[in-house]
CSV table of C-alpha atoms in Angstrom, one decimal:
chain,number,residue,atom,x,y,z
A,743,UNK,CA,166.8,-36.4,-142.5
A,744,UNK,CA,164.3,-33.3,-142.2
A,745,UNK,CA,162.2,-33.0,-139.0
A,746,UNK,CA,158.3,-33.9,-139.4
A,747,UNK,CA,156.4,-30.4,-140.0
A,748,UNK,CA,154.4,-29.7,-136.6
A,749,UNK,CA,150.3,-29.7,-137.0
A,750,UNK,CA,149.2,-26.6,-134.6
A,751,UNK,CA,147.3,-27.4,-131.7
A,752,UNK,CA,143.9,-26.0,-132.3
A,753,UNK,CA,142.5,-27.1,-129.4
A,754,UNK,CA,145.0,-25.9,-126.7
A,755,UNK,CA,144.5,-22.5,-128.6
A,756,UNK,CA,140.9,-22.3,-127.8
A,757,UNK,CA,141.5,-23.2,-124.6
A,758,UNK,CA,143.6,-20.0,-123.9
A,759,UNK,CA,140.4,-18.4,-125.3
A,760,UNK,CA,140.5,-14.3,-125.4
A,761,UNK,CA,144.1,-14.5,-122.6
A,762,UNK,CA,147.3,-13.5,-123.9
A,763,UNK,CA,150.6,-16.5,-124.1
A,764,UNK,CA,151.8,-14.5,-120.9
A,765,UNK,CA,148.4,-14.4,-119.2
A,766,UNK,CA,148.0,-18.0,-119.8
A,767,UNK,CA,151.1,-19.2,-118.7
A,768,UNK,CA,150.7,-17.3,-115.4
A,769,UNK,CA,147.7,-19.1,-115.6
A,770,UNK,CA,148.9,-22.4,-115.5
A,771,UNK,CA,151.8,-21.7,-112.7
A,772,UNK,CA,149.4,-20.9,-110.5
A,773,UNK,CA,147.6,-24.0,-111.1
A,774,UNK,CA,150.5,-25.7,-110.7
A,775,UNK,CA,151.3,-24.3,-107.1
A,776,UNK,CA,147.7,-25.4,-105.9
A,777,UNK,CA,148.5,-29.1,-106.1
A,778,UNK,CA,152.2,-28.9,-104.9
A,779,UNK,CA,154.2,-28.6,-108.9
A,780,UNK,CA,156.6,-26.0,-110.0
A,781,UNK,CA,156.7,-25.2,-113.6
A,782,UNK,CA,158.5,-22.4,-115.2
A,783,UNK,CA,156.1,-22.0,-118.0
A,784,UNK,CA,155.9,-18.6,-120.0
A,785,UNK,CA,154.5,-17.4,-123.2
A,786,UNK,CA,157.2,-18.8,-125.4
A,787,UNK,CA,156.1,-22.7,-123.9
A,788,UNK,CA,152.5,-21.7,-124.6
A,789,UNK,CA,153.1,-21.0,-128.2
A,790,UNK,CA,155.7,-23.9,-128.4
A,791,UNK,CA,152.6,-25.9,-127.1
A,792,UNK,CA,150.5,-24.6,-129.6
A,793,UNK,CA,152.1,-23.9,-132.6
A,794,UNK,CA,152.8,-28.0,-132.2
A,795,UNK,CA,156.3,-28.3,-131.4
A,796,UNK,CA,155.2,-29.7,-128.0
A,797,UNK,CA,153.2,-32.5,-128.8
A,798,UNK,CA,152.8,-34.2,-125.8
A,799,UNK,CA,153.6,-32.7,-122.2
A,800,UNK,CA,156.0,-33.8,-119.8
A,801,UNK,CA,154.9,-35.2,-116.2
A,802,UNK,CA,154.7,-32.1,-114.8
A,803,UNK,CA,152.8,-30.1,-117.1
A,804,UNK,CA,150.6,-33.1,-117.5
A,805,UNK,CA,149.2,-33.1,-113.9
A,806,UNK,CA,149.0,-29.4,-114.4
A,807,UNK,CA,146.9,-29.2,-117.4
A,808,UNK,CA,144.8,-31.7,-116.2
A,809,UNK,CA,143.9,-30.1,-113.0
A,810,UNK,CA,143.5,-27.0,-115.0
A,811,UNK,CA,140.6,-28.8,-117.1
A,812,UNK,CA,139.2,-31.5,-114.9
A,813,UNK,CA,137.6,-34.9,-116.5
A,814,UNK,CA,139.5,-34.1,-119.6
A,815,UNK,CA,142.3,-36.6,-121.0
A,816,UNK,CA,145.8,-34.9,-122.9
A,817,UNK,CA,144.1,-36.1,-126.1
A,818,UNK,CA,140.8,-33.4,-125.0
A,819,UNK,CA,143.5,-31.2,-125.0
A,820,UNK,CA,145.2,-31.7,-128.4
A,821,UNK,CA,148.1,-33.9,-127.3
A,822,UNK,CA,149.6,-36.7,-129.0
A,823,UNK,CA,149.5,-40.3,-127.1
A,824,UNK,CA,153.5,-40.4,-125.1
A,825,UNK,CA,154.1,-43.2,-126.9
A,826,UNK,CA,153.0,-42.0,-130.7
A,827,UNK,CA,155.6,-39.1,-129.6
A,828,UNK,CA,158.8,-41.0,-127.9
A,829,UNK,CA,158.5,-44.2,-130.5
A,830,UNK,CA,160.4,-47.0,-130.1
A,831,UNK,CA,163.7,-45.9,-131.9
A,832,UNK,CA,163.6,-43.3,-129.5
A,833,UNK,CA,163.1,-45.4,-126.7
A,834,UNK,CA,166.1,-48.0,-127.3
A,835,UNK,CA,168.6,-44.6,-127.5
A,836,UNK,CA,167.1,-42.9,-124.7
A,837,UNK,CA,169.4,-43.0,-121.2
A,838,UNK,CA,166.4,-41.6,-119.4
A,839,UNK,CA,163.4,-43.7,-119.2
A,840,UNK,CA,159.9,-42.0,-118.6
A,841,UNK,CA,160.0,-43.8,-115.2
A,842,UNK,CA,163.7,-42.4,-114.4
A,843,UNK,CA,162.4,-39.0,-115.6
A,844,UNK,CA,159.3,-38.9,-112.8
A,845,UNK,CA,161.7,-40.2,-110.2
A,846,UNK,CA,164.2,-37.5,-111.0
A,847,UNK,CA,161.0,-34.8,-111.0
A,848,UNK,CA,160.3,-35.7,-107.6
A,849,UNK,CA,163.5,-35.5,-106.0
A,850,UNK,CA,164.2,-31.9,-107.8
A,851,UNK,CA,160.6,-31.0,-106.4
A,852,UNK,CA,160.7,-32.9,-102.2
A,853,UNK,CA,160.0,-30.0,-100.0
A,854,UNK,CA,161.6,-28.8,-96.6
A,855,UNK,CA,164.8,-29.1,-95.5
A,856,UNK,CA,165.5,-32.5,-98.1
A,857,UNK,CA,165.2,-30.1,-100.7
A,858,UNK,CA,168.7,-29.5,-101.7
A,859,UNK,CA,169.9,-33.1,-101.2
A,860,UNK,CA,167.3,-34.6,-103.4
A,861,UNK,CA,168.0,-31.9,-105.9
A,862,UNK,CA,172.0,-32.7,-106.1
A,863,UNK,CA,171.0,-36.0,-106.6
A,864,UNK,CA,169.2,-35.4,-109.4
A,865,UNK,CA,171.5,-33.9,-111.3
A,866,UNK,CA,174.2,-36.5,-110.3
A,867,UNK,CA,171.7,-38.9,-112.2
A,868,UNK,CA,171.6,-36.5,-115.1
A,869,UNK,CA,175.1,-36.5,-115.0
A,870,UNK,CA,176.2,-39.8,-115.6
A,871,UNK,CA,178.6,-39.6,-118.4
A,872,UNK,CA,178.5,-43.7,-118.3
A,873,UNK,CA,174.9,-43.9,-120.0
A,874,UNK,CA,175.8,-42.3,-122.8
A,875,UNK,CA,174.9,-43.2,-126.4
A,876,UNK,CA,176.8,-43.2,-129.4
A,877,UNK,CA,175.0,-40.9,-131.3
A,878,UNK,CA,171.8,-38.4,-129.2
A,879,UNK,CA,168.5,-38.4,-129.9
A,880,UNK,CA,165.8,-36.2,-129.3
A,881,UNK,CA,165.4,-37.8,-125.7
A,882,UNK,CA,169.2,-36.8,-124.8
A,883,UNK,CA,168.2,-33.2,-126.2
A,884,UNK,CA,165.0,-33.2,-123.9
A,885,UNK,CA,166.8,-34.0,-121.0
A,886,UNK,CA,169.6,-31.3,-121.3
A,887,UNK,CA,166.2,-28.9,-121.3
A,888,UNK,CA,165.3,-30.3,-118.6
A,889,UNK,CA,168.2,-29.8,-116.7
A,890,UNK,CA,168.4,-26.5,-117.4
A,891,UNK,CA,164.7,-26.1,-116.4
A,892,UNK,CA,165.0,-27.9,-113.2
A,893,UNK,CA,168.1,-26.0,-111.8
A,894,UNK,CA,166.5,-22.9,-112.7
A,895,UNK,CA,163.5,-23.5,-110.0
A,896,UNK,CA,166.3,-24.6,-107.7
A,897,UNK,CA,167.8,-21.1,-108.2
A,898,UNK,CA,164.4,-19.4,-107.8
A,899,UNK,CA,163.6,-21.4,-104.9
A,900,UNK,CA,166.9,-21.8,-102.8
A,901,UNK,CA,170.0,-19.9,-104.2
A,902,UNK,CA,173.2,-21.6,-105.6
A,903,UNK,CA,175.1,-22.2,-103.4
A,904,UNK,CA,175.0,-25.8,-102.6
A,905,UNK,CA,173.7,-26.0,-106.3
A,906,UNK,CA,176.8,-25.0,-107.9
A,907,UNK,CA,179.5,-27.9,-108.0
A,908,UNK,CA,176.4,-30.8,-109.0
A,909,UNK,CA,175.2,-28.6,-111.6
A,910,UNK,CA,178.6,-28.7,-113.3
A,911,UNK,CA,178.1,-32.6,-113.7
A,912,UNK,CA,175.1,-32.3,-116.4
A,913,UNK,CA,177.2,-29.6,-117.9
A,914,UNK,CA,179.3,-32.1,-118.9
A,915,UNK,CA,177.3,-34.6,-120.1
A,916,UNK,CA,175.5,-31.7,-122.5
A,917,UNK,CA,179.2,-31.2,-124.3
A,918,UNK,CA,180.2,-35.0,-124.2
A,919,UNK,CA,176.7,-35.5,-126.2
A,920,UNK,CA,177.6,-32.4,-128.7
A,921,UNK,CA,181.0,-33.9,-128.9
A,922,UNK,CA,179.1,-37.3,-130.0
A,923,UNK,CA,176.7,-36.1,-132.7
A,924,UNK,CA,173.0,-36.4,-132.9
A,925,UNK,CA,171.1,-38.2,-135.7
A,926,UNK,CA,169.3,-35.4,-136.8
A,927,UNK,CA,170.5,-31.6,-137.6
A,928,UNK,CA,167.5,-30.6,-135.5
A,929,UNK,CA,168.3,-32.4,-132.7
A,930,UNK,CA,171.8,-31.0,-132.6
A,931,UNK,CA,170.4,-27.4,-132.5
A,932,UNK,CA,168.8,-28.3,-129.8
A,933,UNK,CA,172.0,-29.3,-128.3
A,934,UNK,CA,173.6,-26.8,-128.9
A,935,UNK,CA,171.3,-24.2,-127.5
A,936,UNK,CA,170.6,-26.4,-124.8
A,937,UNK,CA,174.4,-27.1,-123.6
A,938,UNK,CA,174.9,-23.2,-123.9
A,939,UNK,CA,172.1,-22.7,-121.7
A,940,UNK,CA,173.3,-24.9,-119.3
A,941,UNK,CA,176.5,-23.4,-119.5
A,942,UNK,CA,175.0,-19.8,-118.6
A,943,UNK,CA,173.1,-22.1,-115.5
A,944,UNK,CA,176.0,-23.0,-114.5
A,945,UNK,CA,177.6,-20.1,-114.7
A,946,UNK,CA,174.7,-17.8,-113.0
A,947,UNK,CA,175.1,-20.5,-109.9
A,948,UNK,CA,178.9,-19.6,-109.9
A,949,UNK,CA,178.4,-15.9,-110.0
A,950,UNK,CA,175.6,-15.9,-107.3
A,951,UNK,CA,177.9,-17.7,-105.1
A,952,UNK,CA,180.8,-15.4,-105.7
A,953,UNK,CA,183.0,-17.8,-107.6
A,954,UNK,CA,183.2,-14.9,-110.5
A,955,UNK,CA,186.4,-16.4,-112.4
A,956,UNK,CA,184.0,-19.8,-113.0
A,957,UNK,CA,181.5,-17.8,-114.1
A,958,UNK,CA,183.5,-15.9,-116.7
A,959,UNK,CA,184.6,-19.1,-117.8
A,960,UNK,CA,181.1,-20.5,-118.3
A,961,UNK,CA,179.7,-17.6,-119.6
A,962,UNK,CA,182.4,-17.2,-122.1
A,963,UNK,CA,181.6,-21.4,-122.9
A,964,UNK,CA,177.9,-20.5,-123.4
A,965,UNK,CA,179.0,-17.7,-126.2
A,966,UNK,CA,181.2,-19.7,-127.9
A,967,UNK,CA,178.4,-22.5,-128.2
A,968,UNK,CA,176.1,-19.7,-129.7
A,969,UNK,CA,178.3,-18.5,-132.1
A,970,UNK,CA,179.4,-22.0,-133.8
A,971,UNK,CA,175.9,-22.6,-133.9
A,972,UNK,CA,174.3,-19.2,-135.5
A,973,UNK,CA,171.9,-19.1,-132.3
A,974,UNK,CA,171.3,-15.5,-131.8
A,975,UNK,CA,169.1,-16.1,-128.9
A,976,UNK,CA,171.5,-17.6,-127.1
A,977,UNK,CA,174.4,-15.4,-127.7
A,978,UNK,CA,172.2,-12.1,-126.3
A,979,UNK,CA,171.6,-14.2,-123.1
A,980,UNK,CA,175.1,-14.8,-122.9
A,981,UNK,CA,175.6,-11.1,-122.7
A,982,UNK,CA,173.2,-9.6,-120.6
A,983,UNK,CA,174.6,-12.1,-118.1
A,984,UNK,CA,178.7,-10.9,-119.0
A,985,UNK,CA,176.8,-7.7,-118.5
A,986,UNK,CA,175.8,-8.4,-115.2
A,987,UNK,CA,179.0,-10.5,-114.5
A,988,UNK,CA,181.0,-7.4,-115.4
A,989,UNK,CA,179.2,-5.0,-113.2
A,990,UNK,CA,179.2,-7.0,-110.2
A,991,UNK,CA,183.1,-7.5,-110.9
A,992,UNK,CA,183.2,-3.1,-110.8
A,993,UNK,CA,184.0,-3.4,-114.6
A,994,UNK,CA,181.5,-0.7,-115.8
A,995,UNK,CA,182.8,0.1,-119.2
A,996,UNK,CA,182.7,-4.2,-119.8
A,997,UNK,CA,179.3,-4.0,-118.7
A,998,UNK,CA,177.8,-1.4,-120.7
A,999,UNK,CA,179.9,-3.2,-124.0
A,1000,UNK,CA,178.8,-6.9,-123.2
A,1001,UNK,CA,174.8,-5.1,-123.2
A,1002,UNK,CA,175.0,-3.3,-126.6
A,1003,UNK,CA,176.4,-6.4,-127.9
A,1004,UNK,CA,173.6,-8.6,-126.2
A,1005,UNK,CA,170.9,-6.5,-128.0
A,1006,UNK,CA,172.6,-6.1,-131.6
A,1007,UNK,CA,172.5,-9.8,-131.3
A,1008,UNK,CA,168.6,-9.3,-130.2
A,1009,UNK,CA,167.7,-7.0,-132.2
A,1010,UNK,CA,165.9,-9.0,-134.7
A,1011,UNK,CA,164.4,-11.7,-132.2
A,1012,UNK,CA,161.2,-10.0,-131.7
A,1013,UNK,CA,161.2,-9.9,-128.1
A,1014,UNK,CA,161.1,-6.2,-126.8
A,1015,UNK,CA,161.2,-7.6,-122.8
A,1016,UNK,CA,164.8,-9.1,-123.9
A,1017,UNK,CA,165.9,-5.5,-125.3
A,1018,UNK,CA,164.3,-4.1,-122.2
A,1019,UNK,CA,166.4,-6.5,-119.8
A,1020,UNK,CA,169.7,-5.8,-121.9
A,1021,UNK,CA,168.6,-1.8,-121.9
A,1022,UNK,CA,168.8,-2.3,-118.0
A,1023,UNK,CA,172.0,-4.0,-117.9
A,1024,UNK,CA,173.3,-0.9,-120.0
A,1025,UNK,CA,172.0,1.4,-117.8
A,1026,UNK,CA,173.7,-0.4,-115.0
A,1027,UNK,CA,176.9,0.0,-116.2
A,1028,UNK,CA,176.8,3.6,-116.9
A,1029,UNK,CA,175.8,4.1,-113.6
A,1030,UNK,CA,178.6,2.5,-112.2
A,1031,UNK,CA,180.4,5.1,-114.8
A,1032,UNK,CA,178.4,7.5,-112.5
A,1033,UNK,CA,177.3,8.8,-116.5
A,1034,UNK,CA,173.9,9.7,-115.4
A,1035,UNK,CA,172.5,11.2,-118.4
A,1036,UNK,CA,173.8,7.8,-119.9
A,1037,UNK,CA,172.0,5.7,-117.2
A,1038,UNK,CA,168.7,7.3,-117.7
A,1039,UNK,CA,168.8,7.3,-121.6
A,1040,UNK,CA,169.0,3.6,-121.1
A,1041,UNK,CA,166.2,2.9,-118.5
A,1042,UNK,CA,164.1,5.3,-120.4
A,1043,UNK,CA,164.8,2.8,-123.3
A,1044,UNK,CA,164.2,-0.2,-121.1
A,1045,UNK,CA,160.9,1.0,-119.9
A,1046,UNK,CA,159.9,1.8,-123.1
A,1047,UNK,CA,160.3,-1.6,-124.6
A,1048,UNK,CA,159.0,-3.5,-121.3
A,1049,UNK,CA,155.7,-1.7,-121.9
A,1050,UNK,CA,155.1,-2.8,-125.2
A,1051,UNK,CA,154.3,-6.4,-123.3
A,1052,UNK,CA,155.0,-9.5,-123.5
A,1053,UNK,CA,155.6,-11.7,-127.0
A,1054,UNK,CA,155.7,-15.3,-128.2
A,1055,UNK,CA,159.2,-14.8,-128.9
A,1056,UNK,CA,160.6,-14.0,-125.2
A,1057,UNK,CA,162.7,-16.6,-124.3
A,1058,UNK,CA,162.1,-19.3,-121.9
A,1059,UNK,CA,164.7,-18.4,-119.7
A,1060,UNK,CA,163.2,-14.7,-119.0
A,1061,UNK,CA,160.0,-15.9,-117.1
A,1062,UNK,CA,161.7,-14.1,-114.3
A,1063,UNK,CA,161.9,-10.9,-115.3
A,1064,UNK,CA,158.9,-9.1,-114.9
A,1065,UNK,CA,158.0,-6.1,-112.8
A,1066,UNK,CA,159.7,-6.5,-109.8
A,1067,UNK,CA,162.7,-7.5,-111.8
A,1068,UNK,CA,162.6,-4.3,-113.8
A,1069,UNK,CA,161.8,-1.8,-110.3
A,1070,UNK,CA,165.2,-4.2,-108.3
A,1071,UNK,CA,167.4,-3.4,-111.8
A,1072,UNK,CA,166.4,0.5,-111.4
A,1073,UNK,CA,167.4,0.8,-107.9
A,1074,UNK,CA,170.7,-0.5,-108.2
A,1075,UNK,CA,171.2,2.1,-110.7
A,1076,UNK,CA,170.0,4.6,-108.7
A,1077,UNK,CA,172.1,3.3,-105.7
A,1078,UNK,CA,175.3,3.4,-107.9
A,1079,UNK,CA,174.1,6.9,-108.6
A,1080,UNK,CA,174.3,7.8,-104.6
A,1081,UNK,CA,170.5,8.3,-104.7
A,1082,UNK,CA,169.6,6.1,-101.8
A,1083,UNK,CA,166.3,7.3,-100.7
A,1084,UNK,CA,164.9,6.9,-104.6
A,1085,UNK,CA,166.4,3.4,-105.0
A,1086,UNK,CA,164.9,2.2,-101.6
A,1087,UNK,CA,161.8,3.5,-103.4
A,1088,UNK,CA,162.5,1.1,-106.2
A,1089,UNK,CA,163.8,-1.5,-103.8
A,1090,UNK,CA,160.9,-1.6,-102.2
A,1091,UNK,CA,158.0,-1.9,-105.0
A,1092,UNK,CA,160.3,-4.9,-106.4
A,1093,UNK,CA,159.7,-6.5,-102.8
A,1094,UNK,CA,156.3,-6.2,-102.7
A,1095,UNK,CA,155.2,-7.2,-106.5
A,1096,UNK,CA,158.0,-10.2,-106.1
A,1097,UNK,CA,155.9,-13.7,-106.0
A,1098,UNK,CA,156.9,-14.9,-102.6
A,1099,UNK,CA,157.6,-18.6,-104.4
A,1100,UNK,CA,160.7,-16.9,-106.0
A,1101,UNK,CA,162.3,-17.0,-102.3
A,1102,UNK,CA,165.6,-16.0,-103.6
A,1103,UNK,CA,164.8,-13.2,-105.5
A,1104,UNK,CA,162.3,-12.2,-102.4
A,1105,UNK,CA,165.4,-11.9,-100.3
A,1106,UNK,CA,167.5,-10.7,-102.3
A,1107,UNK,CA,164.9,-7.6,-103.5
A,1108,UNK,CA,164.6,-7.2,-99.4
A,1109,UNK,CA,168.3,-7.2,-99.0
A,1110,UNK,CA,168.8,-4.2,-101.7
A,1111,UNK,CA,165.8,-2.4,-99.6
A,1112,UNK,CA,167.8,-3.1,-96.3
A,1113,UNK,CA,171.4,-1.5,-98.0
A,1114,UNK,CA,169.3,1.5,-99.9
A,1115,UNK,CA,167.5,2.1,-96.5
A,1116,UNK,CA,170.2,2.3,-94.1
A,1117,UNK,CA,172.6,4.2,-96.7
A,1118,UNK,CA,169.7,7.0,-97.0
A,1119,UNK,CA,169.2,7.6,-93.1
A,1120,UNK,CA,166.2,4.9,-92.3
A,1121,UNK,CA,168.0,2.8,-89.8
A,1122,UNK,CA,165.0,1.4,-88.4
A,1123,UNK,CA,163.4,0.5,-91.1
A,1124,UNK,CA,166.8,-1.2,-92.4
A,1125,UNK,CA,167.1,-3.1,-89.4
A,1126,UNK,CA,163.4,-4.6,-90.0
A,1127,UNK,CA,164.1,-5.6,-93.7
A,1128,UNK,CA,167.3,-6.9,-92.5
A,1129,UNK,CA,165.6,-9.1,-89.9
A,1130,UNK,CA,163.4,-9.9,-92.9
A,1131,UNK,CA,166.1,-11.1,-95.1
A,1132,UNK,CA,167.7,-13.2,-91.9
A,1133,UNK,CA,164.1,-15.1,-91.9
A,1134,UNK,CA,164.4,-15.7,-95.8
A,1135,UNK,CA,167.8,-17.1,-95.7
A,1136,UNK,CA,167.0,-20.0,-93.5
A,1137,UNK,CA,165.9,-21.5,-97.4
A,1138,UNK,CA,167.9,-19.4,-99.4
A,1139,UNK,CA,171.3,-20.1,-100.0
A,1140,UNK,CA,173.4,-17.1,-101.3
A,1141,UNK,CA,176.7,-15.8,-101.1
A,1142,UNK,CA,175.7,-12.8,-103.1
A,1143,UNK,CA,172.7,-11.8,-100.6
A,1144,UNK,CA,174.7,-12.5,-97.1
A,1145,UNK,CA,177.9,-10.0,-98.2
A,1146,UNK,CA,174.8,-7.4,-99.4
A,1147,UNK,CA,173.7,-8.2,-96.0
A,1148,UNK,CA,176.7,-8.0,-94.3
A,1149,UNK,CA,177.3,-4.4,-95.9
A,1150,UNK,CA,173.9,-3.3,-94.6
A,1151,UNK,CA,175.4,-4.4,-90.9
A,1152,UNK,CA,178.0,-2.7,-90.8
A,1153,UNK,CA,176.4,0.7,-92.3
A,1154,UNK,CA,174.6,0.4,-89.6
A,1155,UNK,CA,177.0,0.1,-86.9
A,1156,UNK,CA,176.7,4.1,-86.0
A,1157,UNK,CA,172.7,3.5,-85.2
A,1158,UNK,CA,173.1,0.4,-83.1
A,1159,UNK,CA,171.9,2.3,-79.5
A,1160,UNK,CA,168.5,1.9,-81.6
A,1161,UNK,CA,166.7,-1.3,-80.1
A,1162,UNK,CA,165.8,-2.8,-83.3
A,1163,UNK,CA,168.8,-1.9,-85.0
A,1164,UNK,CA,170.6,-3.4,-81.9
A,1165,UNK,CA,168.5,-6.4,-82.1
A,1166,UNK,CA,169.3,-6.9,-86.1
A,1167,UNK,CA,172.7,-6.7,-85.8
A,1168,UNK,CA,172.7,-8.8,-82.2
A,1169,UNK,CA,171.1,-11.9,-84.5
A,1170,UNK,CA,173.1,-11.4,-87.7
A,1171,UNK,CA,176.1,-11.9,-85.9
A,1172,UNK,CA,174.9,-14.6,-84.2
A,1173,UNK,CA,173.9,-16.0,-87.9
């Protein structure tokens, strides 16, 4: 049966007025920090929003928009009624109720220290391979999104490594669904993009906690899933993270391979912050080639497409990477290079443009200061980003930052009749 054509949102659009999809959707995460919600919106959910496709909001977004534009309803804002959208064949299919949904949003998003508990919860409910039905709906294809969504603010927020082993449970419901069939070709591309998204999730989780054979394994899932489905998108994500992967693994030569494949596959995508992210992961790899005329032909390349902005068609799953992103990516090339001194340069603009609500990427941007700092003769200031990083990681959870951090220790070892350097490395073994 074809999908129902999708009647643009005219009104959302004027709202947006003379701001760009990317200004807009920084727009509205702000908004959504001021009264306690995380959303990872970005251009691409802007245009989704108004082009149609999203016709009515989920909970989240709903409270957002409607602090944004106060005394208005979702229909002032173009939105369909929830119930015109869901329906009720939709509803007698659907494993996740609207209710289940909210309750599900709010353990993913309880603050302090119940964070990670409530979140593995969640996704234990997600994962409930018992509520399955016999054929998926658009509901079952909303909440693999969702998943995906939800364990990527997890990430941002508190690394993966209590994330990791509940995140695989959804991951398995996604496939079981595939392996099911949907009722509508449209709703199995969604599944299939969405599964191999999770897949990646799951993999990052795996590789940010050092379990590097599981992330191989998901990673090389999540390309598989793009190929049999023709999803182009999905298959460059799949290898700019094999990219990365591969580099952290010191397989150079796989890395810079796995990155010119990710952008032949992105080449005709429109999005020139995706070549720009795959451009960097190039340059990586040559780096740890120590090719330096190599390395800098590709971050020429990657600045060059970042600065031709932002587009409607950068993927959803890029609304991290962004300034401090690009500056972080630089100055571990420049640290693979043995140029210390210039990669703490780059190390630290990355720390300071970082949002402080990405806590993981905070640290993690302070531990590659602390390393770049202490390898190019600063061990002072090492020892203070160090202590800086200690602070973070009382939230943060990530195998990947303490063995950077535990590097930066014992480089500075030599310097430790320094007070503060004595003092940093005094509490990290105590940590």
């Amino acid at each position: 049966m074809a999908a129902f054509p999708h009647s643009p949102n005219q009104t959302f659009r004027r709202l947006r007025d003379r701001n760009s999809p990317a200004e807009f959707a920084a727009m509205v995460r702000r908004a959504a920090k001021e009264i306690g919600e995380t959303v990872s919106c970005d251009a691409r959910y802007i245009g989704r929003v108004e082009s149609g496709e999203i016709r009515c909001p989920n909970y989240a977004y709903e409270r957002v928009f409607l602090h944004m534009f106060p005394g208005r309803t979702l229909a002032d804002l173009g939105f369909s009624p929830r119930e015109a959208v869901r329906g009720r064949a939709a509803q007698r299919s659907a494993p996740f109720t609207p209710k289940e949904s909210d309750v599900l949003r709010r353990a993913f998003m309880a603050g302090g220290s119940a964070t990670v508990a409530a979140a593995t919860l969640g996704l234990t409910l997600l994962g409930d391979t018992r509520r399955l039905p016999s054929r998926a709906g658009e509901s079952e294809a909303a909440a693999v999104e969702e998943a995906v969504r939800q364990i990527r603010l997890l990430d941002d927020r508190h690394g993966a490594d209590a994330l990791y082993r509940k995140a695989a449970e959804p991951l398995r419901t996604a496939y079981a669904l595939l392996d099911a069939g949907a009722s509508r070709q449209s709703t199995e591309d969604r599944l299939h993009s969405g599964a191999g998204e999770l897949a990646i999730s799951v993999g990052w989780l795996a590789h940010d906690s050092g379990r590097f054979d599981d992330a191989r394994s998901h990673y090389a899932e999540a390309l598989a899933t793009a190929r049999v489905a023709g999803d182009a998108g999905l298959e460059a994500h799949a290898f700019s993270n094999m990219a990365f992967l591969a580099r952290d693994c010191g397989r150079p030569r796989e890395s810079v391979r796995a990155a010119q494949a990710g952008r032949r596959a992105a080449r005709s995508l429109g999005s020139p912050r995706l070549l720009s992210l795959l451009a960097l992961r190039e340059a990586g790899g040559w780096a740890g080639l120590a090719d330096r005329k190599a390395c800098e032909e590709a971050l020429t390349r990657a600045h060059t497409e970042f600065s031709r902005g932002t587009a409607a068609a950068d993927p959803e799953w890029m609304s991290f990477f962004g300034e401090a992103e690009l500056e972080s990516l630089e100055s571990r090339c420049w640290a693979a290079l043995g140029e210390h001194a210039r990669a703490a340069r780059h190390a630290r603009r990355a720390a300071d443009l970082q949002d402080p609500h990405f806590a993981r990427n905070v640290a993690l941007y302070t531990a590659e200061l602390a390393d770049d700092l202490a390898r190019a003769g600063a061990p002072d200031e090492a020892a203070w980003a160090g202590g800086r990083v200690l602070d973070l990681l009382t939230e943060v959870q990530s195998t990947r930052i303490r063995s950077m951090l535990s590097g930066t220790a014992r480089a500075l070892v030599p310097h430790q009749r320094s007070p503060r350097v004595d003092a940093f490395l005094t509490r990290h073994a105590a940590v």
